[in-house]
Amino acid sequence: MPAGNANPTATTRAAAPARRTNRFVRRPSAITLPPTRPGRPAAEPSPSRRGHLCRRTLTGVTWGVRVQRVGALRRRLTQFDAVLVAFSGGADSAFLLAAAVRALGTGRVVAATAVSPSLPMTELAAAGEFAADLGVRHLTPRTGELSREGYRANGGDRCYFCKAELLDTLTPIAADLGAVVLTGTNADDAIAGFRPGIRAAAERGAQAPLRDAGLTKQQIRDTSREWGLRTWDKPAAACLSSRIAYGLQITPALLSRVERAEAALRTALTADGHQVGDLRVRDLGHGMARVEVSADLVGVLQLRPDVLDAVAEFDAVELREFRSGSMNDALSGLPVGAEAERD
């Protein structure tokens, strides 16, 4: 103890390390432990405490990255004078539409939902309600993808022709409005592998600000929830053509049958008191269908096969757990990618 110091407690307190004021701890090894009594070794945090600190650190860093990317999105959007958002009503394009309104205001943002036999009418209605809630002008141009031979043939590149038709329809509308076309392609989509629709959009000059900002699907959902968007947990709703097995000629009749079957099955399960998320009725051809639902509902339908009467338009039905892009398994020699969405 230094001579002349009559307060040993003051010496101990003065020697204690200054409290860290940083909100985020960059690395678990950088955690500062409280001072210990002289002569005793510093105590290591317990395994459970270390786990808690690591989780808290990772959560903070993840939140910080997301905030930075949302900021990058806003800066990107403010570079446009006006935008036309290709709005399917799904989680990605809904978030993009809301972000555009926040960045530009309702007067410089227009939503456009393409109407065709491949879009379920329930999706069109939901898209209209969402746009109205934001106070955004909502256009519903008709698209004619079924007039394109490559689309009707239903090969592995079907989504290319669908997106080409969409952009060929929206681009002149946007030009008349002095706007740029935006799509809801996100950062996950950009690395998902086989996504011919993304190529078609890029060839036609559409912008993808979610991808450019590095926003992933989960970050979009998390931010949508913070913003109070009801689409934050909306299941992916790919176009009806994705339910038709590759190689089967796509017709309005096939699309309508799938739409009716899914609506009837969803209604039956809901009436039975079940919460329904992802649900697909896949047309395998020759009167056969595959019903895909979440894992918990697979057990329900196994115990209640009568509920499958909702898809009675098909001669035979098999039951599987939902897996996005399962139809792509049939594409020999091509990578299995995510199910093509209208986002």
PDB file of C-alpha atoms in Angstrom, residues 97-294:
ATOM      1  CA  LEU A  97     -43.349  -2.298 -51.177  1.00  0.00           C
ATOM      2  CA  ALA A  98     -43.494  -1.122 -47.556  1.00  0.00           C
ATOM      3  CA  ALA A  99     -39.813  -0.154 -47.616  1.00  0.00           C
ATOM      4  CA  ALA A 100     -40.340   1.831 -50.819  1.00  0.00           C
ATOM      5  CA  VAL A 101     -43.216   3.744 -49.218  1.00  0.00           C
ATOM      6  CA  ARG A 102     -41.046   4.533 -46.195  1.00  0.00           C
ATOM      7  CA  ALA A 103     -38.221   5.762 -48.411  1.00  0.00           C
ATOM      8  CA  LEU A 104     -40.146   7.579 -51.154  1.00  0.00           C
ATOM      9  CA  GLY A 105     -43.694   8.190 -49.935  1.00  0.00           C
ATOM     10  CA  THR A 106     -46.902   6.861 -51.467  1.00  0.00           C
ATOM     11  CA  GLY A 107     -46.884   9.346 -54.332  1.00  0.00           C
ATOM     12  CA  ARG A 108     -43.755   7.856 -55.901  1.00  0.00           C
ATOM     13  CA  VAL A 109     -44.601   4.180 -55.431  1.00  0.00           C
ATOM     14  CA  VAL A 110     -46.954   1.977 -57.472  1.00  0.00           C
ATOM     15  CA  ALA A 111     -47.673  -1.728 -56.920  1.00  0.00           C
ATOM     16  CA  ALA A 112     -48.503  -4.058 -59.802  1.00  0.00           C
ATOM     17  CA  THR A 113     -49.877  -7.583 -59.432  1.00  0.00           C
ATOM     18  CA  ALA A 114     -50.029  -9.627 -62.628  1.00  0.00           C
ATOM     19  CA  VAL A 115     -53.372 -11.382 -63.133  1.00  0.00           C
ATOM     20  CA  SER A 116     -53.398 -14.715 -64.944  1.00  0.00           C
ATOM     21  CA  PRO A 117     -54.676 -18.292 -64.484  1.00  0.00           C
ATOM     22  CA  SER A 118     -51.477 -19.098 -62.560  1.00  0.00           C
ATOM     23  CA  LEU A 119     -52.309 -16.656 -59.743  1.00  0.00           C
ATOM     24  CA  PRO A 120     -54.753 -17.888 -57.070  1.00  0.00           C
ATOM     25  CA  MET A 121     -57.581 -15.396 -56.653  1.00  0.00           C
ATOM     26  CA  THR A 122     -57.109 -15.437 -52.883  1.00  0.00           C
ATOM     27  CA  GLU A 123     -53.593 -14.076 -53.426  1.00  0.00           C
ATOM     28  CA  LEU A 124     -54.892 -11.278 -55.641  1.00  0.00           C
ATOM     29  CA  ALA A 125     -57.418 -10.212 -53.010  1.00  0.00           C
ATOM     30  CA  ALA A 126     -54.801 -10.241 -50.244  1.00  0.00           C
ATOM     31  CA  ALA A 127     -52.400  -8.191 -52.373  1.00  0.00           C
ATOM     32  CA  GLY A 128     -55.081  -5.582 -52.980  1.00  0.00           C
ATOM     33  CA  GLU A 129     -55.833  -5.268 -49.269  1.00  0.00           C
ATOM     34  CA  PHE A 130     -52.151  -4.888 -48.396  1.00  0.00           C
ATOM     35  CA  ALA A 131     -51.592  -2.162 -50.991  1.00  0.00           C
ATOM     36  CA  ALA A 132     -54.715  -0.340 -49.808  1.00  0.00           C
ATOM     37  CA  ASP A 133     -53.475  -0.410 -46.213  1.00  0.00           C
ATOM     38  CA  LEU A 134     -50.266   1.293 -47.357  1.00  0.00           C
ATOM     39  CA  GLY A 135     -52.201   3.830 -49.392  1.00  0.00           C
ATOM     40  CA  VAL A 136     -50.449   2.759 -52.591  1.00  0.00           C
ATOM     41  CA  ARG A 137     -51.936   2.732 -56.074  1.00  0.00           C
ATOM     42  CA  HIS A 138     -52.418  -0.913 -57.092  1.00  0.00           C
ATOM     43  CA  LEU A 139     -52.430  -1.972 -60.748  1.00  0.00           C
ATOM     44  CA  THR A 140     -53.632  -5.405 -61.885  1.00  0.00           C
ATOM     45  CA  PRO A 141     -52.496  -5.878 -65.496  1.00  0.00           C
ATOM     46  CA  ARG A 142     -53.266  -9.164 -67.203  1.00  0.00           C
ATOM     47  CA  THR A 143     -50.338 -11.260 -68.391  1.00  0.00           C
ATOM     48  CA  GLY A 144     -50.396 -13.905 -71.105  1.00  0.00           C
ATOM     49  CA  GLU A 145     -47.713 -16.395 -70.158  1.00  0.00           C
ATOM     50  CA  LEU A 146     -49.932 -19.221 -71.418  1.00  0.00           C
ATOM     51  CA  SER A 147     -49.519 -17.776 -74.907  1.00  0.00           C
ATOM     52  CA  ARG A 148     -45.778 -18.526 -74.732  1.00  0.00           C
ATOM     53  CA  GLU A 149     -44.889 -21.956 -76.031  1.00  0.00           C
ATOM     54  CA  GLY A 150     -41.921 -22.272 -73.695  1.00  0.00           C
ATOM     55  CA  TYR A 151     -44.186 -21.684 -70.705  1.00  0.00           C
ATOM     56  CA  ARG A 152     -46.899 -24.112 -71.813  1.00  0.00           C
ATOM     57  CA  ALA A 153     -44.298 -26.819 -72.498  1.00  0.00           C
ATOM     58  CA  ASN A 154     -43.502 -26.751 -68.765  1.00  0.00           C
ATOM     59  CA  GLY A 155     -39.832 -27.581 -68.980  1.00  0.00           C
ATOM     60  CA  GLY A 156     -37.173 -26.787 -66.425  1.00  0.00           C
ATOM     61  CA  ASP A 157     -36.928 -23.236 -67.743  1.00  0.00           C
ATOM     62  CA  ARG A 158     -40.658 -22.474 -67.385  1.00  0.00           C
ATOM     63  CA  CYS A 159     -40.019 -19.695 -64.866  1.00  0.00           C
ATOM     64  CA  TYR A 160     -37.891 -17.866 -67.414  1.00  0.00           C
ATOM     65  CA  PHE A 161     -40.883 -17.448 -69.721  1.00  0.00           C
ATOM     66  CA  CYS A 162     -43.168 -16.492 -66.840  1.00  0.00           C
ATOM     67  CA  LYS A 163     -40.838 -13.750 -65.606  1.00  0.00           C
ATOM     68  CA  ALA A 164     -40.175 -12.608 -69.165  1.00  0.00           C
ATOM     69  CA  GLU A 165     -43.911 -12.141 -69.717  1.00  0.00           C
ATOM     70  CA  LEU A 166     -44.252 -10.302 -66.412  1.00  0.00           C
ATOM     71  CA  LEU A 167     -41.426  -7.864 -67.156  1.00  0.00           C
ATOM     72  CA  ASP A 168     -42.476  -7.369 -70.773  1.00  0.00           C
ATOM     73  CA  THR A 169     -45.870  -6.321 -69.398  1.00  0.00           C
ATOM     74  CA  LEU A 170     -44.665  -4.112 -66.539  1.00  0.00           C
ATOM     75  CA  THR A 171     -41.755  -2.350 -68.245  1.00  0.00           C
ATOM     76  CA  PRO A 172     -43.849  -0.183 -70.616  1.00  0.00           C
ATOM     77  CA  ILE A 173     -46.263   0.629 -67.779  1.00  0.00           C
ATOM     78  CA  ALA A 174     -43.339   1.759 -65.643  1.00  0.00           C
ATOM     79  CA  ALA A 175     -41.951   3.833 -68.517  1.00  0.00           C
ATOM     80  CA  ASP A 176     -45.256   5.700 -68.816  1.00  0.00           C
ATOM     81  CA  LEU A 177     -45.076   6.444 -65.095  1.00  0.00           C
ATOM     82  CA  GLY A 178     -41.431   7.494 -65.198  1.00  0.00           C
ATOM     83  CA  ALA A 179     -40.655   4.644 -62.816  1.00  0.00           C
ATOM     84  CA  VAL A 180     -38.192   1.774 -62.472  1.00  0.00           C
ATOM     85  CA  VAL A 181     -39.428  -1.815 -62.085  1.00  0.00           C
ATOM     86  CA  LEU A 182     -38.393  -3.492 -58.814  1.00  0.00           C
ATOM     87  CA  THR A 183     -38.625  -7.200 -58.034  1.00  0.00           C
ATOM     88  CA  GLY A 184     -38.585  -8.936 -54.644  1.00  0.00           C
ATOM     89  CA  THR A 185     -35.538 -11.107 -55.341  1.00  0.00           C
ATOM     90  CA  ASN A 186     -33.585 -11.422 -52.091  1.00  0.00           C
ATOM     91  CA  ALA A 187     -30.009 -12.370 -51.229  1.00  0.00           C
ATOM     92  CA  ASP A 188     -30.921 -16.027 -50.655  1.00  0.00           C
ATOM     93  CA  ASP A 189     -32.541 -16.244 -54.085  1.00  0.00           C
ATOM     94  CA  ALA A 190     -29.366 -14.972 -55.716  1.00  0.00           C
ATOM     95  CA  ILE A 191     -27.350 -17.971 -54.457  1.00  0.00           C
ATOM     96  CA  ALA A 192     -30.100 -20.602 -54.672  1.00  0.00           C
ATOM     97  CA  GLY A 193     -28.753 -22.068 -57.893  1.00  0.00           C
ATOM     98  CA  PHE A 194     -31.314 -22.848 -60.566  1.00  0.00           C
ATOM     99  CA  ARG A 195     -33.476 -19.706 -60.828  1.00  0.00           C
ATOM    100  CA  PRO A 196     -34.126 -18.914 -64.520  1.00  0.00           C
ATOM    101  CA  GLY A 197     -36.693 -16.258 -63.613  1.00  0.00           C
ATOM    102  CA  ILE A 198     -33.980 -14.087 -62.063  1.00  0.00           C
ATOM    103  CA  ARG A 199     -32.068 -14.186 -65.342  1.00  0.00           C
ATOM    104  CA  ALA A 200     -35.135 -13.092 -67.315  1.00  0.00           C
ATOM    105  CA  ALA A 201     -35.684 -10.127 -64.995  1.00  0.00           C
ATOM    106  CA  ALA A 202     -32.036  -9.057 -65.167  1.00  0.00           C
ATOM    107  CA  GLU A 203     -32.065  -9.217 -68.964  1.00  0.00           C
ATOM    108  CA  ARG A 204     -34.965  -6.754 -68.974  1.00  0.00           C
ATOM    109  CA  GLY A 205     -33.381  -4.239 -66.644  1.00  0.00           C
ATOM    110  CA  ALA A 206     -35.450  -4.884 -63.515  1.00  0.00           C
ATOM    111  CA  GLN A 207     -33.800  -3.859 -60.248  1.00  0.00           C
ATOM    112  CA  ALA A 208     -33.537  -6.105 -57.170  1.00  0.00           C
ATOM    113  CA  PRO A 209     -32.810  -3.808 -54.193  1.00  0.00           C
ATOM    114  CA  LEU A 210     -33.364  -6.496 -51.538  1.00  0.00           C
ATOM    115  CA  ARG A 211     -30.633  -8.587 -53.115  1.00  0.00           C
ATOM    116  CA  ASP A 212     -28.385  -5.560 -53.596  1.00  0.00           C
ATOM    117  CA  ALA A 213     -28.709  -4.696 -49.895  1.00  0.00           C
ATOM    118  CA  GLY A 214     -27.824  -8.285 -48.933  1.00  0.00           C
ATOM    119  CA  LEU A 215     -31.141  -8.925 -47.166  1.00  0.00           C
ATOM    120  CA  THR A 216     -31.926 -12.593 -46.589  1.00  0.00           C
ATOM    121  CA  LYS A 217     -35.364 -14.153 -46.290  1.00  0.00           C
ATOM    122  CA  GLN A 218     -35.094 -14.374 -42.502  1.00  0.00           C
ATOM    123  CA  GLN A 219     -33.955 -10.765 -42.192  1.00  0.00           C
ATOM    124  CA  ILE A 220     -36.908  -9.705 -44.336  1.00  0.00           C
ATOM    125  CA  ARG A 221     -39.316 -11.634 -42.114  1.00  0.00           C
ATOM    126  CA  ASP A 222     -37.759 -10.280 -38.907  1.00  0.00           C
ATOM    127  CA  THR A 223     -37.937  -6.683 -40.103  1.00  0.00           C
ATOM    128  CA  SER A 224     -41.460  -7.166 -41.452  1.00  0.00           C
ATOM    129  CA  ARG A 225     -42.497  -8.300 -37.990  1.00  0.00           C
ATOM    130  CA  GLU A 226     -40.905  -5.228 -36.391  1.00  0.00           C
ATOM    131  CA  TRP A 227     -42.759  -3.024 -38.863  1.00  0.00           C
ATOM    132  CA  GLY A 228     -46.079  -4.716 -38.102  1.00  0.00           C
ATOM    133  CA  LEU A 229     -46.557  -6.157 -41.595  1.00  0.00           C
ATOM    134  CA  ARG A 230     -49.025  -9.029 -41.545  1.00  0.00           C
ATOM    135  CA  THR A 231     -47.012 -10.809 -44.237  1.00  0.00           C
ATOM    136  CA  TRP A 232     -44.043 -11.365 -41.920  1.00  0.00           C
ATOM    137  CA  ASP A 233     -44.865 -15.058 -41.429  1.00  0.00           C
ATOM    138  CA  LYS A 234     -46.796 -15.682 -44.630  1.00  0.00           C
ATOM    139  CA  PRO A 235     -45.878 -19.040 -46.200  1.00  0.00           C
ATOM    140  CA  ALA A 236     -44.347 -18.982 -49.665  1.00  0.00           C
ATOM    141  CA  ALA A 237     -47.076 -18.940 -52.298  1.00  0.00           C
ATOM    142  CA  ALA A 238     -45.505 -19.998 -55.580  1.00  0.00           C
ATOM    143  CA  CYS A 239     -47.540 -19.693 -58.763  1.00  0.00           C
ATOM    144  CA  LEU A 240     -49.951 -22.517 -59.529  1.00  0.00           C
ATOM    145  CA  SER A 241     -47.843 -23.738 -62.448  1.00  0.00           C
ATOM    146  CA  SER A 242     -45.199 -24.888 -59.959  1.00  0.00           C
ATOM    147  CA  ARG A 243     -47.687 -27.574 -58.863  1.00  0.00           C
ATOM    148  CA  ILE A 244     -47.753 -29.217 -62.312  1.00  0.00           C
ATOM    149  CA  ALA A 245     -45.165 -31.945 -62.932  1.00  0.00           C
ATOM    150  CA  TYR A 246     -42.527 -30.942 -65.451  1.00  0.00           C
ATOM    151  CA  GLY A 247     -43.361 -32.139 -68.952  1.00  0.00           C
ATOM    152  CA  LEU A 248     -47.132 -31.944 -68.504  1.00  0.00           C
ATOM    153  CA  GLN A 249     -48.618 -29.316 -70.806  1.00  0.00           C
ATOM    154  CA  ILE A 250     -49.903 -26.424 -68.705  1.00  0.00           C
ATOM    155  CA  THR A 251     -53.530 -25.526 -69.372  1.00  0.00           C
ATOM    156  CA  PRO A 252     -56.048 -23.300 -67.579  1.00  0.00           C
ATOM    157  CA  ALA A 253     -58.020 -26.441 -66.666  1.00  0.00           C
ATOM    158  CA  LEU A 254     -55.065 -28.021 -64.839  1.00  0.00           C
ATOM    159  CA  LEU A 255     -54.328 -24.805 -62.975  1.00  0.00           C
ATOM    160  CA  SER A 256     -57.959 -24.406 -61.926  1.00  0.00           C
ATOM    161  CA  ARG A 257     -58.139 -27.985 -60.648  1.00  0.00           C
ATOM    162  CA  VAL A 258     -55.072 -27.493 -58.466  1.00  0.00           C
ATOM    163  CA  GLU A 259     -56.417 -24.193 -57.149  1.00  0.00           C
ATOM    164  CA  ARG A 260     -59.782 -25.754 -56.238  1.00  0.00           C
ATOM    165  CA  ALA A 261     -58.130 -28.739 -54.546  1.00  0.00           C
ATOM    166  CA  GLU A 262     -55.832 -26.599 -52.408  1.00  0.00           C
ATOM    167  CA  ALA A 263     -58.629 -24.250 -51.399  1.00  0.00           C
ATOM    168  CA  ALA A 264     -60.914 -27.154 -50.462  1.00  0.00           C
ATOM    169  CA  LEU A 265     -58.222 -28.935 -48.444  1.00  0.00           C
ATOM    170  CA  ARG A 266     -57.233 -25.754 -46.619  1.00  0.00           C
ATOM    171  CA  THR A 267     -60.886 -25.069 -45.797  1.00  0.00           C
ATOM    172  CA  ALA A 268     -61.422 -28.624 -44.513  1.00  0.00           C
ATOM    173  CA  LEU A 269     -58.355 -28.529 -42.264  1.00  0.00           C
ATOM    174  CA  THR A 270     -59.217 -25.085 -40.921  1.00  0.00           C
ATOM    175  CA  ALA A 271     -62.786 -26.164 -40.182  1.00  0.00           C
ATOM    176  CA  ASP A 272     -61.318 -29.104 -38.258  1.00  0.00           C
ATOM    177  CA  GLY A 273     -59.480 -26.641 -36.004  1.00  0.00           C
ATOM    178  CA  HIS A 274     -56.003 -26.890 -37.528  1.00  0.00           C
ATOM    179  CA  GLN A 275     -53.677 -24.026 -38.361  1.00  0.00           C
ATOM    180  CA  VAL A 276     -52.571 -24.441 -41.964  1.00  0.00           C
ATOM    181  CA  GLY A 277     -49.279 -23.052 -43.236  1.00  0.00           C
ATOM    182  CA  ASP A 278     -47.491 -24.525 -46.230  1.00  0.00           C
ATOM    183  CA  LEU A 279     -49.814 -26.636 -48.349  1.00  0.00           C
ATOM    184  CA  ARG A 280     -49.442 -27.912 -51.906  1.00  0.00           C
ATOM    185  CA  VAL A 281     -51.454 -30.180 -54.169  1.00  0.00           C
ATOM    186  CA  ARG A 282     -49.037 -31.387 -56.850  1.00  0.00           C
ATOM    187  CA  ASP A 283     -50.461 -32.688 -60.128  1.00  0.00           C
ATOM    188  CA  LEU A 284     -48.300 -35.681 -61.085  1.00  0.00           C
ATOM    189  CA  GLY A 285     -50.289 -36.536 -64.198  1.00  0.00           C
ATOM    190  CA  HIS A 286     -52.495 -39.526 -65.063  1.00  0.00           C
ATOM    191  CA  GLY A 287     -55.028 -38.480 -62.417  1.00  0.00           C
ATOM    192  CA  MET A 288     -52.491 -38.692 -59.578  1.00  0.00           C
ATOM    193  CA  ALA A 289     -51.779 -35.978 -57.039  1.00  0.00           C
ATOM    194  CA  ARG A 290     -49.373 -35.528 -54.151  1.00  0.00           C
ATOM    195  CA  VAL A 291     -50.540 -33.574 -51.127  1.00  0.00           C
ATOM    196  CA  GLU A 292     -47.739 -31.864 -49.191  1.00  0.00           C
ATOM    197  CA  VAL A 293     -48.392 -30.313 -45.779  1.00  0.00           C
ATOM    198  CA  SER A 294     -46.354 -29.464 -42.682  1.00  0.00           C
TER     199      SER A 294
END
